[in-house]
Amino acid sequence: MLYLSKNIYNGIINHAKESYPYEGCGVLVGKQKQGSGVKGQGSGIVKNILRIYPLENINKDRANDRYEIDPRDLLRVEKEASKERLDVIGFFHSHPDHPDRPSEFDRQRAWPLYSYIIVSVRNGKDVSVKSWTFEDEGESFKEEEIRIDFRH
């Protein structure tokens, strides 16, 4: 399960809209802990997103349907997060005029246990947001519940 504040949610949406008609991308940083592990309540891992780092999509050849994060940017984010005793929890990106489901390309490039928020942006407006994750390399993506705290 993924928790984020309204401000973080809005930051993800705004970056996706600003990037339209290209894919926008960024990194999710926060803390995670083992949850109750009760079946039917997710994987048992509770992820609290405390910061986002909107980044430039460096894939200029297919920016409308692919994203790529500069490894130097990711290293910088990891170092900043580590200084604050936070972890990289996952990534977010947008799908301009496509559903908020991961593509086969997304799955091929993904790592187990990370969260992947996908924002479907149609005609420059946000339509829907979902998060996806998987635990083992051979698994398909599974939708991950998102809870937004609208007080912050």
Short mmCIF file of C-alpha atoms in Angstrom, two decimals:
data_model
loop_
_atom_site.label_atom_id
_atom_site.label_comp_id
_atom_site.label_asym_id
_atom_site.label_seq_id
_atom_site.Cartn_x
_atom_site.Cartn_y
_atom_site.Cartn_z
CA MET A 1 0.00 0.00 0.00
CA LEU A 2 1.23 3.42 -0.94
CA TYR A 3 0.53 6.54 1.16
CA LEU A 4 1.07 10.07 -0.09
CA SER A 5 -0.08 13.55 0.81
CA LYS A 6 -2.32 15.70 -1.35
CA ASN A 7 0.67 17.99 -2.07
CA ILE A 8 2.79 15.10 -3.33
CA TYR A 9 -0.10 13.77 -5.38
CA ASN A 10 -0.62 17.22 -6.91
CA GLY A 11 3.11 17.50 -7.65
CA ILE A 12 3.01 14.24 -9.61
CA ILE A 13 -0.10 15.34 -11.52
CA ASN A 14 1.32 18.79 -12.30
CA HIS A 15 4.57 17.34 -13.63
CA ALA A 16 2.62 14.92 -15.83
CA LYS A 17 0.50 17.75 -17.23
CA GLU A 18 3.50 20.03 -17.79
CA SER A 19 5.28 17.26 -19.69
CA TYR A 20 2.30 16.58 -22.01
CA PRO A 21 2.36 15.51 -24.87
CA TYR A 22 5.52 13.74 -23.74
CA GLU A 23 6.05 11.36 -20.86
CA GLY A 24 7.05 13.03 -17.63
CA CYS A 25 8.96 11.08 -15.00
CA GLY A 26 10.41 11.26 -11.54
CA VAL A 27 11.42 9.45 -8.38
CA LEU A 28 9.38 8.60 -5.26
CA VAL A 29 11.28 8.88 -1.97
CA GLY A 30 10.14 7.93 1.51
CA LYS A 31 10.05 5.19 4.09
CA GLN A 32 8.65 1.70 4.00
CA LYS A 33 7.91 -0.87 6.61
CA GLN A 34 6.36 -4.29 6.85
CA GLY A 35 2.60 -4.03 7.36
CA SER A 36 0.18 -6.43 8.93
CA GLY A 37 0.71 -9.07 6.25
CA VAL A 38 -2.99 -9.89 6.42
CA LYS A 39 -4.11 -11.48 3.18
CA GLY A 40 -6.28 -9.16 1.15
CA GLN A 41 -4.55 -6.04 2.49
CA GLY A 42 -1.80 -5.88 -0.10
CA SER A 43 1.69 -7.30 0.01
CA GLY A 44 2.15 -6.31 3.61
CA ILE A 45 4.64 -3.58 2.73
CA VAL A 46 3.49 -0.08 3.67
CA LYS A 47 5.19 2.68 1.69
CA ASN A 48 4.98 6.32 2.78
CA ILE A 49 6.03 8.74 0.05
CA LEU A 50 7.55 11.87 1.64
CA ARG A 51 9.22 13.54 -1.37
CA ILE A 52 9.12 13.44 -5.12
CA TYR A 53 11.82 14.43 -7.54
CA PRO A 54 10.35 15.39 -10.93
CA LEU A 55 13.12 14.78 -13.48
CA GLU A 56 13.76 15.36 -17.14
CA ASN A 57 12.84 12.59 -19.55
CA ILE A 58 16.10 12.13 -21.44
CA ASN A 59 14.52 9.88 -24.09
CA LYS A 60 14.12 12.45 -26.86
CA ASP A 61 13.57 9.98 -29.71
CA ARG A 62 10.37 8.46 -28.30
CA ALA A 63 9.41 10.90 -25.54
CA ASN A 64 5.72 10.45 -26.39
CA ASP A 65 5.74 6.78 -25.33
CA ARG A 66 8.98 6.15 -23.44
CA TYR A 67 10.81 7.70 -20.54
CA GLU A 68 14.34 7.40 -19.32
CA ILE A 69 15.92 8.89 -16.23
CA ASP A 70 19.51 10.08 -16.40
CA PRO A 71 21.50 7.73 -14.11
CA ARG A 72 23.36 10.77 -12.73
CA ASP A 73 20.02 12.29 -11.63
CA LEU A 74 19.02 9.01 -9.97
CA LEU A 75 22.37 8.81 -8.16
CA ARG A 76 21.92 12.40 -6.93
CA VAL A 77 18.41 11.59 -5.65
CA GLU A 78 19.66 8.43 -3.90
CA LYS A 79 22.43 10.40 -2.17
CA GLU A 80 20.03 13.15 -1.04
CA ALA A 81 17.53 10.59 0.22
CA SER A 82 20.23 8.68 2.09
CA LYS A 83 21.32 11.86 3.91
CA GLU A 84 17.78 12.13 5.27
CA ARG A 85 17.58 8.40 6.05
CA LEU A 86 15.00 7.94 3.31
CA ASP A 87 14.85 5.41 0.49
CA VAL A 88 13.96 5.44 -3.16
CA ILE A 89 10.54 3.77 -3.04
CA GLY A 90 9.75 3.88 -6.72
CA PHE A 91 9.15 5.97 -9.80
CA PHE A 92 6.35 7.84 -11.49
CA HIS A 93 5.70 8.59 -15.11
CA SER A 94 2.89 9.65 -17.38
CA HIS A 95 1.22 8.02 -20.36
CA PRO A 96 0.08 10.78 -22.74
CA ASP A 97 -3.24 9.73 -24.28
CA HIS A 98 -2.84 6.15 -23.08
CA PRO A 99 -4.22 4.21 -20.09
CA ASP A 100 -2.60 4.19 -16.65
CA ARG A 101 -1.57 0.56 -17.09
CA PRO A 102 2.09 -0.43 -17.50
CA SER A 103 3.26 -1.35 -20.98
CA GLU A 104 5.38 -4.40 -21.70
CA PHE A 105 8.32 -1.99 -22.04
CA ASP A 106 7.55 -0.64 -18.55
CA ARG A 107 7.60 -4.18 -17.16
CA GLN A 108 10.88 -5.06 -18.87
CA ARG A 109 12.57 -2.02 -17.32
CA ALA A 110 11.06 -2.39 -13.83
CA TRP A 111 12.66 -3.73 -10.65
CA PRO A 112 10.89 -5.91 -8.05
CA LEU A 113 9.38 -4.30 -4.94
CA TYR A 114 9.50 -0.73 -6.29
CA SER A 115 6.27 1.22 -6.84
CA TYR A 116 5.48 2.55 -10.29
CA ILE A 117 2.85 5.30 -10.38
CA ILE A 118 1.43 5.88 -13.84
CA VAL A 119 -0.63 8.97 -14.66
CA SER A 120 -2.85 8.79 -17.73
CA VAL A 121 -3.01 12.27 -19.25
CA ARG A 122 -5.52 12.84 -22.03
CA ASN A 123 -5.48 16.09 -23.97
CA GLY A 124 -3.32 17.69 -21.27
CA LYS A 125 -5.71 16.80 -18.42
CA ASP A 126 -5.21 14.13 -15.80
CA VAL A 127 -7.61 11.28 -16.19
CA SER A 128 -6.50 8.61 -13.78
CA VAL A 129 -3.63 7.48 -11.58
CA LYS A 130 -2.65 3.97 -10.53
CA SER A 131 0.35 2.39 -8.89
CA TRP A 132 1.86 -0.94 -9.85
CA THR A 133 4.37 -3.28 -8.28
CA PHE A 134 5.57 -6.88 -8.31
CA GLU A 135 7.63 -8.92 -5.87
CA ASP A 136 9.43 -11.54 -7.95
CA GLU A 137 11.24 -11.05 -11.25
CA GLY A 138 8.95 -13.49 -13.09
CA GLU A 139 5.70 -11.90 -11.93
CA SER A 140 3.45 -9.51 -13.80
CA PHE A 141 2.64 -6.11 -12.38
CA LYS A 142 -0.11 -6.02 -9.75
CA GLU A 143 -2.08 -2.90 -8.95
CA GLU A 144 -1.05 -1.35 -5.66
CA GLU A 145 -3.55 0.55 -3.51
CA ILE A 146 -2.90 4.29 -3.20
CA ARG A 147 -4.16 6.24 -0.19
CA ILE A 148 -4.01 10.02 -0.35
CA ASP A 149 -4.06 12.15 2.79
CA PHE A 150 -6.09 15.18 1.70
CA ARG A 151 -5.24 17.11 4.90
CA HIS A 152 -1.73 17.99 3.64
#
